[in-house]
């Protein structure tokens, strides 16, 4: 029997050397930006299938781009939701308010009033327009850039600011990172900093709703980078196996902090295409087209209510600013990207549409923007009376041990007593305990 070749002999064969591929964005700081490689179809050309169709019959919709607003600022094609002007103005108002809120909170962080903030500039339609297509009591499981949902659902702005400042008015008692809101009354599940955990939670909630014979569906939002997390794939598996009445919204804003979308698989295929492998309905949508965002979410919601199954929607958009106040995008991407983005700005596009159909004008837009900024400013002043970062106006120290156990275990009781004694020694009579 011949001797087997040893490792060295194997390595000396004629096989080619392997090479590892590391994704690299097309543009880095200082580069001239050219988005001509993106295939942007004409608005109104994508077919709109029946809401109860077999996912196999909508294969191409996972690779195209559902668009309604054309270059002429008019609505086109079968995806036009045909919303009345009042609804469109309300949608525009919520988006303008969200942007005004972001601007004020960003400045507040730079002034040291809070430790952290995240803007959603350029992505407002993916939360405001999409959530307007849901029922008010449908449960939403957001990520950290969906503040527009709360604004659209009428959550008191002062409560949002109290939470951001972690002050004595914060209903979450300073236990959450700023911008991680929660409101049972508005069917808004608590935001988590652990990426993609909301996706299996949304699917589980939807399954429970179906088990109980309820009429409410669930919708979740997740960034494209987080689709690389195992929780996302577990969510897709459970959703398709149990026909859960849930919508999985993937916000592809091109960047996950400083890592571009290629690290999550964007070089190979679309994120909507992930639906195909699971047998889910998949849609890829112009995320800067408010009408397309509404129409796609409405289609998916109707499908879920008809017990026809879940839907994965990729909203193709662009993160116009930094990931958060802790990020400086000029260090990893070209400054030209925002201005060169071929799908424009969602607020501008909806405004231009209303003007094109004779239901709006620049003067009214200017008035809307000013009123939004003034309301946010006044509400911020009101919230600041409850305290800002570092000013000592926060919940009593003892509350950090409350609200977890019905009866505090002995070891936590000892820790609480020790902590309070030490605080009394350090700040005698100076702070509420």
PDB file of N, CA, C and O in Angstrom, residues 387-418:
ATOM      1  N   UNK A 387     -34.787  68.615  34.617  1.00  0.00           N
ATOM      2  CA  UNK A 387     -33.378  68.273  34.760  1.00  0.00           C
ATOM      3  C   UNK A 387     -32.730  67.880  33.454  1.00  0.00           C
ATOM      4  O   UNK A 387     -33.400  67.431  32.517  1.00  0.00           O
ATOM      5  N   UNK A 388     -31.422  68.087  33.397  1.00  0.00           N
ATOM      6  CA  UNK A 388     -30.610  67.649  32.260  1.00  0.00           C
ATOM      7  C   UNK A 388     -29.416  66.891  32.801  1.00  0.00           C
ATOM      8  O   UNK A 388     -29.217  66.784  34.012  1.00  0.00           O
ATOM      9  N   UNK A 389     -28.616  66.362  31.916  1.00  0.00           N
ATOM     10  CA  UNK A 389     -27.472  65.545  32.311  1.00  0.00           C
ATOM     11  C   UNK A 389     -26.561  66.282  33.288  1.00  0.00           C
ATOM     12  O   UNK A 389     -26.160  67.417  33.048  1.00  0.00           O
ATOM     13  N   UNK A 390     -26.260  65.632  34.419  1.00  0.00           N
ATOM     14  CA  UNK A 390     -25.283  66.157  35.365  1.00  0.00           C
ATOM     15  C   UNK A 390     -25.782  67.201  36.330  1.00  0.00           C
ATOM     16  O   UNK A 390     -25.011  67.694  37.159  1.00  0.00           O
ATOM     17  N   UNK A 391     -27.079  67.537  36.275  1.00  0.00           N
ATOM     18  CA  UNK A 391     -27.596  68.580  37.169  1.00  0.00           C
ATOM     19  C   UNK A 391     -28.264  68.022  38.417  1.00  0.00           C
ATOM     20  O   UNK A 391     -28.823  68.779  39.206  1.00  0.00           O
ATOM     21  N   UNK A 392     -28.217  66.709  38.591  1.00  0.00           N
ATOM     22  CA  UNK A 392     -28.716  66.112  39.828  1.00  0.00           C
ATOM     23  C   UNK A 392     -30.213  65.943  39.915  1.00  0.00           C
ATOM     24  O   UNK A 392     -30.723  65.405  40.901  1.00  0.00           O
ATOM     25  N   UNK A 393     -30.965  66.402  38.919  1.00  0.00           N
ATOM     26  CA  UNK A 393     -32.412  66.240  38.947  1.00  0.00           C
ATOM     27  C   UNK A 393     -32.771  64.906  38.278  1.00  0.00           C
ATOM     28  O   UNK A 393     -33.020  64.826  37.086  1.00  0.00           O
ATOM     29  N   UNK A 394     -32.749  63.867  39.079  1.00  0.00           N
ATOM     30  CA  UNK A 394     -33.047  62.539  38.553  1.00  0.00           C
ATOM     31  C   UNK A 394     -33.901  61.794  39.565  1.00  0.00           C
ATOM     32  O   UNK A 394     -34.259  62.329  40.617  1.00  0.00           O
ATOM     33  N   UNK A 395     -34.227  60.582  39.255  1.00  0.00           N
ATOM     34  CA  UNK A 395     -35.050  59.794  40.180  1.00  0.00           C
ATOM     35  C   UNK A 395     -34.262  59.473  41.449  1.00  0.00           C
ATOM     36  O   UNK A 395     -33.021  59.391  41.409  1.00  0.00           O
ATOM     37  N   UNK A 396     -34.967  59.301  42.576  1.00  0.00           N
ATOM     38  CA  UNK A 396     -34.279  58.983  43.827  1.00  0.00           C
ATOM     39  C   UNK A 396     -33.352  57.786  43.667  1.00  0.00           C
ATOM     40  O   UNK A 396     -33.648  56.836  42.937  1.00  0.00           O
ATOM     41  N   UNK A 397     -32.243  57.844  44.360  1.00  0.00           N
ATOM     42  CA  UNK A 397     -31.207  56.827  44.240  1.00  0.00           C
ATOM     43  C   UNK A 397     -31.737  55.424  44.514  1.00  0.00           C
ATOM     44  O   UNK A 397     -31.352  54.454  43.864  1.00  0.00           O
ATOM     45  N   UNK A 398     -32.655  55.308  45.452  1.00  0.00           N
ATOM     46  CA  UNK A 398     -33.152  53.985  45.846  1.00  0.00           C
ATOM     47  C   UNK A 398     -33.887  53.267  44.715  1.00  0.00           C
ATOM     48  O   UNK A 398     -34.007  52.030  44.719  1.00  0.00           O
ATOM     49  N   UNK A 399     -34.390  54.022  43.743  1.00  0.00           N
ATOM     50  CA  UNK A 399     -35.205  53.399  42.699  1.00  0.00           C
ATOM     51  C   UNK A 399     -34.409  52.478  41.787  1.00  0.00           C
ATOM     52  O   UNK A 399     -35.010  51.689  41.048  1.00  0.00           O
ATOM     53  N   UNK A 400     -33.080  52.555  41.842  1.00  0.00           N
ATOM     54  CA  UNK A 400     -32.301  51.664  40.990  1.00  0.00           C
ATOM     55  C   UNK A 400     -32.451  50.201  41.419  1.00  0.00           C
ATOM     56  O   UNK A 400     -32.125  49.281  40.669  1.00  0.00           O
ATOM     57  N   UNK A 401     -32.979  49.979  42.623  1.00  0.00           N
ATOM     58  CA  UNK A 401     -33.171  48.616  43.104  1.00  0.00           C
ATOM     59  C   UNK A 401     -34.630  48.168  42.991  1.00  0.00           C
ATOM     60  O   UNK A 401     -34.974  47.059  43.380  1.00  0.00           O
ATOM     61  N   UNK A 402     -35.487  49.001  42.455  1.00  0.00           N
ATOM     62  CA  UNK A 402     -36.919  48.703  42.431  1.00  0.00           C
ATOM     63  C   UNK A 402     -37.378  48.230  41.052  1.00  0.00           C
ATOM     64  O   UNK A 402     -36.640  48.287  40.074  1.00  0.00           O
ATOM     65  N   UNK A 403     -38.626  47.737  41.018  1.00  0.00           N
ATOM     66  CA  UNK A 403     -39.346  47.428  39.784  1.00  0.00           C
ATOM     67  C   UNK A 403     -38.866  46.186  39.046  1.00  0.00           C
ATOM     68  O   UNK A 403     -39.208  45.984  37.880  1.00  0.00           O
ATOM     69  N   UNK A 404     -38.068  45.353  39.691  1.00  0.00           N
ATOM     70  CA  UNK A 404     -37.642  44.097  39.071  1.00  0.00           C
ATOM     71  C   UNK A 404     -38.295  42.925  39.799  1.00  0.00           C
ATOM     72  O   UNK A 404     -38.954  42.087  39.190  1.00  0.00           O
ATOM     73  N   UNK A 405     -38.102  42.868  41.110  1.00  0.00           N
ATOM     74  CA  UNK A 405     -38.688  41.799  41.919  1.00  0.00           C
ATOM     75  C   UNK A 405     -39.874  42.326  42.721  1.00  0.00           C
ATOM     76  O   UNK A 405     -39.866  43.466  43.180  1.00  0.00           O
ATOM     77  N   UNK A 406     -40.895  41.481  42.880  1.00  0.00           N
ATOM     78  CA  UNK A 406     -42.032  41.867  43.717  1.00  0.00           C
ATOM     79  C   UNK A 406     -41.569  42.071  45.150  1.00  0.00           C
ATOM     80  O   UNK A 406     -41.977  43.022  45.821  1.00  0.00           O
ATOM     81  N   UNK A 407     -40.717  41.169  45.621  1.00  0.00           N
ATOM     82  CA  UNK A 407     -40.074  41.312  46.926  1.00  0.00           C
ATOM     83  C   UNK A 407     -38.572  41.277  46.715  1.00  0.00           C
ATOM     84  O   UNK A 407     -38.049  40.328  46.131  1.00  0.00           O
ATOM     85  N   UNK A 408     -37.868  42.287  47.202  1.00  0.00           N
ATOM     86  CA  UNK A 408     -36.430  42.394  46.978  1.00  0.00           C
ATOM     87  C   UNK A 408     -35.699  41.248  47.674  1.00  0.00           C
ATOM     88  O   UNK A 408     -35.865  41.038  48.876  1.00  0.00           O
ATOM     89  N   UNK A 409     -34.879  40.462  46.963  1.00  0.00           N
ATOM     90  CA  UNK A 409     -34.109  39.377  47.581  1.00  0.00           C
ATOM     91  C   UNK A 409     -33.160  39.931  48.649  1.00  0.00           C
ATOM     92  O   UNK A 409     -32.731  41.089  48.580  1.00  0.00           O
ATOM     93  N   UNK A 410     -32.782  39.101  49.593  1.00  0.00           N
ATOM     94  CA  UNK A 410     -31.979  39.549  50.734  1.00  0.00           C
ATOM     95  C   UNK A 410     -30.658  40.173  50.312  1.00  0.00           C
ATOM     96  O   UNK A 410     -30.216  41.172  50.880  1.00  0.00           O
ATOM     97  N   UNK A 411     -30.005  39.590  49.281  1.00  0.00           N
ATOM     98  CA  UNK A 411     -28.686  40.101  48.905  1.00  0.00           C
ATOM     99  C   UNK A 411     -28.798  41.484  48.249  1.00  0.00           C
ATOM    100  O   UNK A 411     -27.924  42.339  48.437  1.00  0.00           O
ATOM    101  N   UNK A 412     -29.885  41.712  47.477  1.00  0.00           N
ATOM    102  CA  UNK A 412     -30.069  43.040  46.895  1.00  0.00           C
ATOM    103  C   UNK A 412     -30.504  44.050  47.955  1.00  0.00           C
ATOM    104  O   UNK A 412     -30.162  45.231  47.874  1.00  0.00           O
ATOM    105  N   UNK A 413     -31.236  43.571  48.951  1.00  0.00           N
ATOM    106  CA  UNK A 413     -31.622  44.449  50.052  1.00  0.00           C
ATOM    107  C   UNK A 413     -30.387  44.934  50.794  1.00  0.00           C
ATOM    108  O   UNK A 413     -30.258  46.123  51.127  1.00  0.00           O
ATOM    109  N   UNK A 414     -29.436  44.016  51.017  1.00  0.00           N
ATOM    110  CA  UNK A 414     -28.182  44.398  51.684  1.00  0.00           C
ATOM    111  C   UNK A 414     -27.403  45.392  50.826  1.00  0.00           C
ATOM    112  O   UNK A 414     -26.858  46.376  51.339  1.00  0.00           O
ATOM    113  N   UNK A 415     -27.332  45.112  49.528  1.00  0.00           N
ATOM    114  CA  UNK A 415     -26.604  46.018  48.637  1.00  0.00           C
ATOM    115  C   UNK A 415     -27.260  47.401  48.615  1.00  0.00           C
ATOM    116  O   UNK A 415     -26.577  48.420  48.612  1.00  0.00           O
ATOM    117  N   UNK A 416     -28.587  47.427  48.591  1.00  0.00           N
ATOM    118  CA  UNK A 416     -29.306  48.687  48.572  1.00  0.00           C
ATOM    119  C   UNK A 416     -29.025  49.501  49.829  1.00  0.00           C
ATOM    120  O   UNK A 416     -28.726  50.702  49.750  1.00  0.00           O
ATOM    121  N   UNK A 417     -29.098  48.854  50.986  1.00  0.00           N
ATOM    122  CA  UNK A 417     -28.851  49.546  52.251  1.00  0.00           C
ATOM    123  C   UNK A 417     -27.428  50.074  52.316  1.00  0.00           C
ATOM    124  O   UNK A 417     -27.171  51.195  52.770  1.00  0.00           O
ATOM    125  N   UNK A 418     -26.470  49.252  51.844  1.00  0.00           N
ATOM    126  CA  UNK A 418     -25.064  49.681  51.850  1.00  0.00           C
ATOM    127  C   UNK A 418     -24.848  50.866  50.908  1.00  0.00           C
ATOM    128  O   UNK A 418     -24.174  51.837  51.255  1.00  0.00           O
TER     129      UNK A 418
END
